[in-house]
XYZ file of C-alpha atoms in Angstrom:
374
model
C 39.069 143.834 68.695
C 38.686 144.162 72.110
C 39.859 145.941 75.000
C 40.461 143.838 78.818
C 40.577 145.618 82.414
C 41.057 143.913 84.995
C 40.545 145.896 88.634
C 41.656 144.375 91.813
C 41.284 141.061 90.213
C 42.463 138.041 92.880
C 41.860 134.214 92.864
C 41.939 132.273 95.875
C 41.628 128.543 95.704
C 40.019 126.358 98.484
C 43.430 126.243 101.078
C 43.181 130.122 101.077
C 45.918 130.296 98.798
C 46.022 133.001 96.511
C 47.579 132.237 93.321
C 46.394 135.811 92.065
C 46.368 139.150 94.118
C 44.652 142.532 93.175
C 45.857 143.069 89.696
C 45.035 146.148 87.834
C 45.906 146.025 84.409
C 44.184 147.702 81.249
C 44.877 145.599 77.895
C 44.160 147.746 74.827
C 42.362 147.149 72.150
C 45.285 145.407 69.241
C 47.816 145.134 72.101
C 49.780 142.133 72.313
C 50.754 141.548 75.923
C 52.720 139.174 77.608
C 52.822 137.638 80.966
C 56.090 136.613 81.816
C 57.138 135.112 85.095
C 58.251 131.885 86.511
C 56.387 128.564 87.550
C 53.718 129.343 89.866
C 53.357 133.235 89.582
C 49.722 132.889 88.744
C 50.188 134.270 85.292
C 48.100 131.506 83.158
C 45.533 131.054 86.107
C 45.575 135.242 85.150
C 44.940 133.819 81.582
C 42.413 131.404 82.504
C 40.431 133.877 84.352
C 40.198 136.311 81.622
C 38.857 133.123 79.306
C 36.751 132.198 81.831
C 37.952 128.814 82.252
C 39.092 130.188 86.670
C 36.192 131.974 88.805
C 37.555 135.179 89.759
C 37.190 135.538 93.589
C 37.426 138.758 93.856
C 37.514 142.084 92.050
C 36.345 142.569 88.298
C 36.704 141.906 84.583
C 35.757 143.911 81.802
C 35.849 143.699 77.832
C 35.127 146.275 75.804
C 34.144 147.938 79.274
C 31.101 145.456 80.068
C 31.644 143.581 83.628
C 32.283 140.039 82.127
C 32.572 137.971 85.936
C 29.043 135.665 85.344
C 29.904 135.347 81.655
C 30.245 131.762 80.348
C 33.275 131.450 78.143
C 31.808 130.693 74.957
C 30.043 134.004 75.328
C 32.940 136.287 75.582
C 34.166 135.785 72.204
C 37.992 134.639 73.091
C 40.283 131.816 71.391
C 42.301 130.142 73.472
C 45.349 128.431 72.290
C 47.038 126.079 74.810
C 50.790 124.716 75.194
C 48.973 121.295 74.326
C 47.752 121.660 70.510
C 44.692 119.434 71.472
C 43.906 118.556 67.853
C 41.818 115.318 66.914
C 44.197 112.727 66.040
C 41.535 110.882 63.386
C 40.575 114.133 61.797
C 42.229 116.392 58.697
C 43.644 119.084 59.321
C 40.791 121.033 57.574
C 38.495 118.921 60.136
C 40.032 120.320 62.866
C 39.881 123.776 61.950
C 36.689 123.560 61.116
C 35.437 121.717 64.098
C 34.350 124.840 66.436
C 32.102 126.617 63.474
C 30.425 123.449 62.536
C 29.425 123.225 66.144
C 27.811 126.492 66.328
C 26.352 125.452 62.499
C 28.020 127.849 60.403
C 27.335 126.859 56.391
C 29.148 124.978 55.111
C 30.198 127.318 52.220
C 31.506 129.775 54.695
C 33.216 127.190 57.048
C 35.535 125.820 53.298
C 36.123 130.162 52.903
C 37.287 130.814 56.035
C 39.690 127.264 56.409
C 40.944 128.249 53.225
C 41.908 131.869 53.887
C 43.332 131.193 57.482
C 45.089 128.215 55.984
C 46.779 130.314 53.671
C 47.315 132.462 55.858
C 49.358 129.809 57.583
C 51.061 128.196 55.016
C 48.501 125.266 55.848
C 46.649 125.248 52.629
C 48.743 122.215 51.164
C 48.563 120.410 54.198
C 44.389 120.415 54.596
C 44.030 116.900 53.937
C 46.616 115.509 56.234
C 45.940 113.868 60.085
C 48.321 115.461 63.151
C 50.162 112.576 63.214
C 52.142 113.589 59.582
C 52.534 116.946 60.515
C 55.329 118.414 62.572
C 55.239 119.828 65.962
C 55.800 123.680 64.237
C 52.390 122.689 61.758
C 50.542 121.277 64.850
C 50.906 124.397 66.675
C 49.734 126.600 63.071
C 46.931 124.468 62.934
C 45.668 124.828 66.643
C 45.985 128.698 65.621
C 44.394 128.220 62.888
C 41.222 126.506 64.515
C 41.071 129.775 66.708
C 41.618 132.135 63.592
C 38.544 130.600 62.020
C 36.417 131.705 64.865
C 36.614 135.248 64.205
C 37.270 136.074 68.123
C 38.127 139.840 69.270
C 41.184 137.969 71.352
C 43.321 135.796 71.246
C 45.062 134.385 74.665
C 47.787 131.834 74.366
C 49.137 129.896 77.455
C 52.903 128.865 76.599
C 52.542 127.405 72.635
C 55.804 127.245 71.925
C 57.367 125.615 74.966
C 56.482 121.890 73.312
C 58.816 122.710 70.324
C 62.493 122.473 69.689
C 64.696 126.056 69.995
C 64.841 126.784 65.918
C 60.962 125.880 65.548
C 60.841 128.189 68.737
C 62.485 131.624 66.769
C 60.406 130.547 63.680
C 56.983 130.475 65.145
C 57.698 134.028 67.215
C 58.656 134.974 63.905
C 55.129 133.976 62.659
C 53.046 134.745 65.953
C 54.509 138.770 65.475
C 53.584 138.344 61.866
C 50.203 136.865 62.769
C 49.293 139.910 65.332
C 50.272 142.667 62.479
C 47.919 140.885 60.035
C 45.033 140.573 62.021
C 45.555 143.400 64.351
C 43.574 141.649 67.330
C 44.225 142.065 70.893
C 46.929 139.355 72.263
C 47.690 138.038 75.683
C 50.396 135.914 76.072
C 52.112 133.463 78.764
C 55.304 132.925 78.704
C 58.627 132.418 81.080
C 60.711 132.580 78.206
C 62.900 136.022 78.422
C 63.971 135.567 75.022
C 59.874 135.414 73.441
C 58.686 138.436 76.140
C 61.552 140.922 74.956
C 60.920 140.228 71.042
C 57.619 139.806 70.635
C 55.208 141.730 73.064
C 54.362 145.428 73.004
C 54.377 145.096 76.708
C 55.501 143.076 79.439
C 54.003 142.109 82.736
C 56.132 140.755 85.255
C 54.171 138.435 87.559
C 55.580 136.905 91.279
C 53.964 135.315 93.710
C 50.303 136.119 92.215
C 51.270 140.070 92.026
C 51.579 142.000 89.013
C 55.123 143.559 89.694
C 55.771 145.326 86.705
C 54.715 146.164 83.771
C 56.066 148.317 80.766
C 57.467 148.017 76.754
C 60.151 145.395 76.911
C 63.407 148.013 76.805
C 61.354 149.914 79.474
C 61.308 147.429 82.203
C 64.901 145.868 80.743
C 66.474 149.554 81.326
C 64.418 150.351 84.529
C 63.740 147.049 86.459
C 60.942 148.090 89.344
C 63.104 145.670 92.009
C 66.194 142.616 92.134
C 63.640 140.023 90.937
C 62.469 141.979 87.565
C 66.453 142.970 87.050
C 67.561 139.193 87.457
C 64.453 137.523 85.741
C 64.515 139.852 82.551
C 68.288 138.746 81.521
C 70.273 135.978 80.106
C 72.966 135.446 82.049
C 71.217 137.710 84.519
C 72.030 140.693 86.195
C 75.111 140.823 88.501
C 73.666 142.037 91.837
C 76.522 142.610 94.053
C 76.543 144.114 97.872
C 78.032 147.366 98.282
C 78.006 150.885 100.510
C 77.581 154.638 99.288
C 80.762 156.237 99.717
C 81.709 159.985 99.450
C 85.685 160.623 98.707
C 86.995 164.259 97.610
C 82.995 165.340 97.013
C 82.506 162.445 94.463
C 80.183 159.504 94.889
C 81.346 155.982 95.007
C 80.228 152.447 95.394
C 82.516 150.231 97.780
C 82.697 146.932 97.043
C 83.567 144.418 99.422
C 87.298 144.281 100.016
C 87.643 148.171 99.468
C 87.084 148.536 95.660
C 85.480 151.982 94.546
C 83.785 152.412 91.462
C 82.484 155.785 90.433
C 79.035 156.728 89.698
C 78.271 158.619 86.282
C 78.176 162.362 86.333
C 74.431 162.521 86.066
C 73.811 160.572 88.845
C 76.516 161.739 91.566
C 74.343 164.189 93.263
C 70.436 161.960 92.836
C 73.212 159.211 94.714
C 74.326 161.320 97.502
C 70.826 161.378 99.582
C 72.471 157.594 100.372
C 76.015 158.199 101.202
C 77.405 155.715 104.035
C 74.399 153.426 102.918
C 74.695 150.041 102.091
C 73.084 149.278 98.922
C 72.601 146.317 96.051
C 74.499 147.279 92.785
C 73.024 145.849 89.890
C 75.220 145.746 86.636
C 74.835 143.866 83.598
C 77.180 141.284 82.022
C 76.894 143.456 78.852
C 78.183 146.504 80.468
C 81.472 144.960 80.718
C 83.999 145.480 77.770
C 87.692 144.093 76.761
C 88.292 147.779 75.410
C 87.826 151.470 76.822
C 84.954 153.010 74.174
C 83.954 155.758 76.722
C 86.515 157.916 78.659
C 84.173 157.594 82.288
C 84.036 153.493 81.465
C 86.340 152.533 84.674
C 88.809 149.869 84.438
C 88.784 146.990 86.408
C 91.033 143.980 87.395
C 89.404 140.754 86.179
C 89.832 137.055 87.147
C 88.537 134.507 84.998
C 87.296 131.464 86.395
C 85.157 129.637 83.702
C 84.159 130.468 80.382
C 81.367 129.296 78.086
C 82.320 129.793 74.209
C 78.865 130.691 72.777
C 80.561 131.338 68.914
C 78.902 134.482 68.883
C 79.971 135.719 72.365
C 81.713 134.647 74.930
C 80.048 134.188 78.571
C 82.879 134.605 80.763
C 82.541 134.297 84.993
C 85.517 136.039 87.116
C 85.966 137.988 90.329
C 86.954 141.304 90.597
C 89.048 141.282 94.068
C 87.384 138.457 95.124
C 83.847 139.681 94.129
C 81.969 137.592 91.551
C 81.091 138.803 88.120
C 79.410 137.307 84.795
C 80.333 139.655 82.118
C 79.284 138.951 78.081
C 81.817 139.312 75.816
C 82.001 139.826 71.941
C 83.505 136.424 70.350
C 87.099 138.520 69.193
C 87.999 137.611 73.169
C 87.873 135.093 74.626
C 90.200 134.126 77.598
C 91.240 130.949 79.184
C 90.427 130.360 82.587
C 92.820 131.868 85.293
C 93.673 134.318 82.592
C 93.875 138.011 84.366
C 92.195 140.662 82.179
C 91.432 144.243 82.305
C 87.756 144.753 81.920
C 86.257 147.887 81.292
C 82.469 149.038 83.149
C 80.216 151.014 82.031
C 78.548 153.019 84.604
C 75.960 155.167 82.931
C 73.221 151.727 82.684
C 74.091 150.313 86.416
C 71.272 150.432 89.267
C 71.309 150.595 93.018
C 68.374 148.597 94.919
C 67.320 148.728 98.301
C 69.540 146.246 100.776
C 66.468 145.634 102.460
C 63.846 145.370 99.896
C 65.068 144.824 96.671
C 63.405 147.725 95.755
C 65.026 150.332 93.071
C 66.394 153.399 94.195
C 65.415 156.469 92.227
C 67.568 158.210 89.687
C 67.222 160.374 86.724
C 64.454 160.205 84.642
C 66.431 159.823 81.575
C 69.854 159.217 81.488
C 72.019 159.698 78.597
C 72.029 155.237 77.778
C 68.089 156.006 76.924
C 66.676 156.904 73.888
């Protein structure tokens, strides 16, 4: 296994562009970690750099604590599996996973042990004598894992190796890739933009933008305490409702106003970490799932809800409405579903809702742990 550092690690390409800034980040040995972010954050040139396949302009790179910057990539003992399964269309399956160890002359006994344990490791092993072409995209992407398996390496780094299949071959081969990292137990690094494959299968997220490392934490750690408005929107499907709004104080009890006079009350164990902003305006960020058709919590506040469209999911029901004039997205459970122009009550939960900076999108402070954590 092997353990990655990276310390005030930047890349900056020839226009004096940085597509990387200063990232610290210590990867632990049997960790698997994923970078999550959108086009153009700089999280697989991150990737690359830790394979060795980018120069890192500045700062340093250690595995297993040894400075690895002037290390050639087939030195640092790292598979690398990219969104591309780059497999050899007029070779077997078996050929291909053997490929790498018959370049570096491994025996040939040991090269037909290891294809045949990692292939049935894989469900591969009746497939050994077949060509890419006859194999489904799902199989491609097992074998291109399984070439890397072969190899032994103390990492594995994958760049986005699910984003070529369709969405049920998608949950199946997270399914595997979780399965994978428990069976072999080696560190994991991950690239993704897929919310849906950071939250399920990573032991911890980092949120890239803009070549900075924003946040990073377990998946319910940066879902229930987003660092800023882009980490709150990003990690969500439909995202976060972020909504304009000003610290109010009425009969010594904090309030958000929402435009066009609406107050909703802030929970108990926040009122008084709130008040340092009274007569503030601030962002109020509030989930769709925070929203319910029925009063579970006496403190839940009800609300007057417009609906305007709805998207009828089977499961749930995806619903978009204003509150006085103030959009909303709310999720809810398939038993209701309304019709558009339909006026509901809606009920909010205010124990999981944040307040950002107007300014900076930043997240105001509150209670370590309130009552909606475990």
């Amino acid at each position: 296994m092997a353990s990655i550092e990276l310390q005030q690690v930047s890349k900056i390409y020839q226009n004096n562009q940085y597509s990387v800034r200063d990232v610290n980040l210590k990867i632990n040995d049997g960790e698997f970690v994923i970078f999550l972010g959108p086009s153009g954050c700089g999280k697989s040139t991150t990737l690359r750099m830790i394979a060795g396949l980018e120069s890192i302009t500045s700062g340093e790179l250690r595995i297993n604590g040894q400075n690895v910057n002037r290390v050639a990539p087939r030195d640092r003992n790292i598979a690398v599996v990219f969104q591309s399964y780059a497999l050899y269309p007029h070779m077997t399956v078996a050929e291909n996973m053997a490929f790498g160890l018959k370049m570096r002359g491994t025996p040939a006994a040991i090269i037909r042990q290891k294809v045949a344990e990692t292939a049935a490791m894989l469900g591969l092993d009746q497939l050994l004598h077949r060509k890419p072409a006859a194999l489904s995209g799902g199989q491609r992407q097992r074998v291109a894992l399984g070439r890397a398996i072969v190899r032994e390496p103390q990492a594995f780094l994958l760049d986005e190796p699910l984003s070529n299949l369709d969405a049920q071959l998608r949950a199946e081969m997270r399914t595997e890739l979780i399965k994978l990292h428990r069976r072999l137990g080696k560190t994991m690094v991950y690239v993704t933009h897929d919310q849906v494959e950071a939250m399920t299968m990573g032991d911890r997220i980092c949120i890239m933008r803009d070549g900075y490392l924003v946040q990073s934490g377990t998946p319910l750690e940066v879902y229930a305490n987003p660092a800023n408005t882009f980490v709150a929107q990003f990690l969500s499907s439909p995202p976060i409702n972020l909504v304009s709004c000003i610290v109010r104080s009425r009969a010594g009890e904090i309030f958000l106003e929402l435009d066009g006079g609406r107050l909703i009350r802030v929970s108990d164990y926040a009122q008084q970490h709130y008040r340092r902003h009274e007569g503030k305006p601030v962002i109020l960020g509030i989930r769709p799932e925070d929203f319910h058709a029925r009063q579970h919590g006496a403190h839940w506040q009800p609300l007057p809800f417009n609906v305007t469209a709805v998207e009828a999911l089977g499961a749930e029901n995806i619903v978009t409405g204003t509150i006085d004039n103030v959009r909303f997205v709310v999720r809810l459970d398939r038993h209701t579903l309304p019709a558009p122009g339909e006026r509901l009550t809606l009920y909010m939960d205010p124990d999981p809702l944040h307040l950002f900076d107007s300014h900076t999108g930043d997240v105001l402070s509150r209670p370590a742990s309130p009552p909606f954590i475990n």
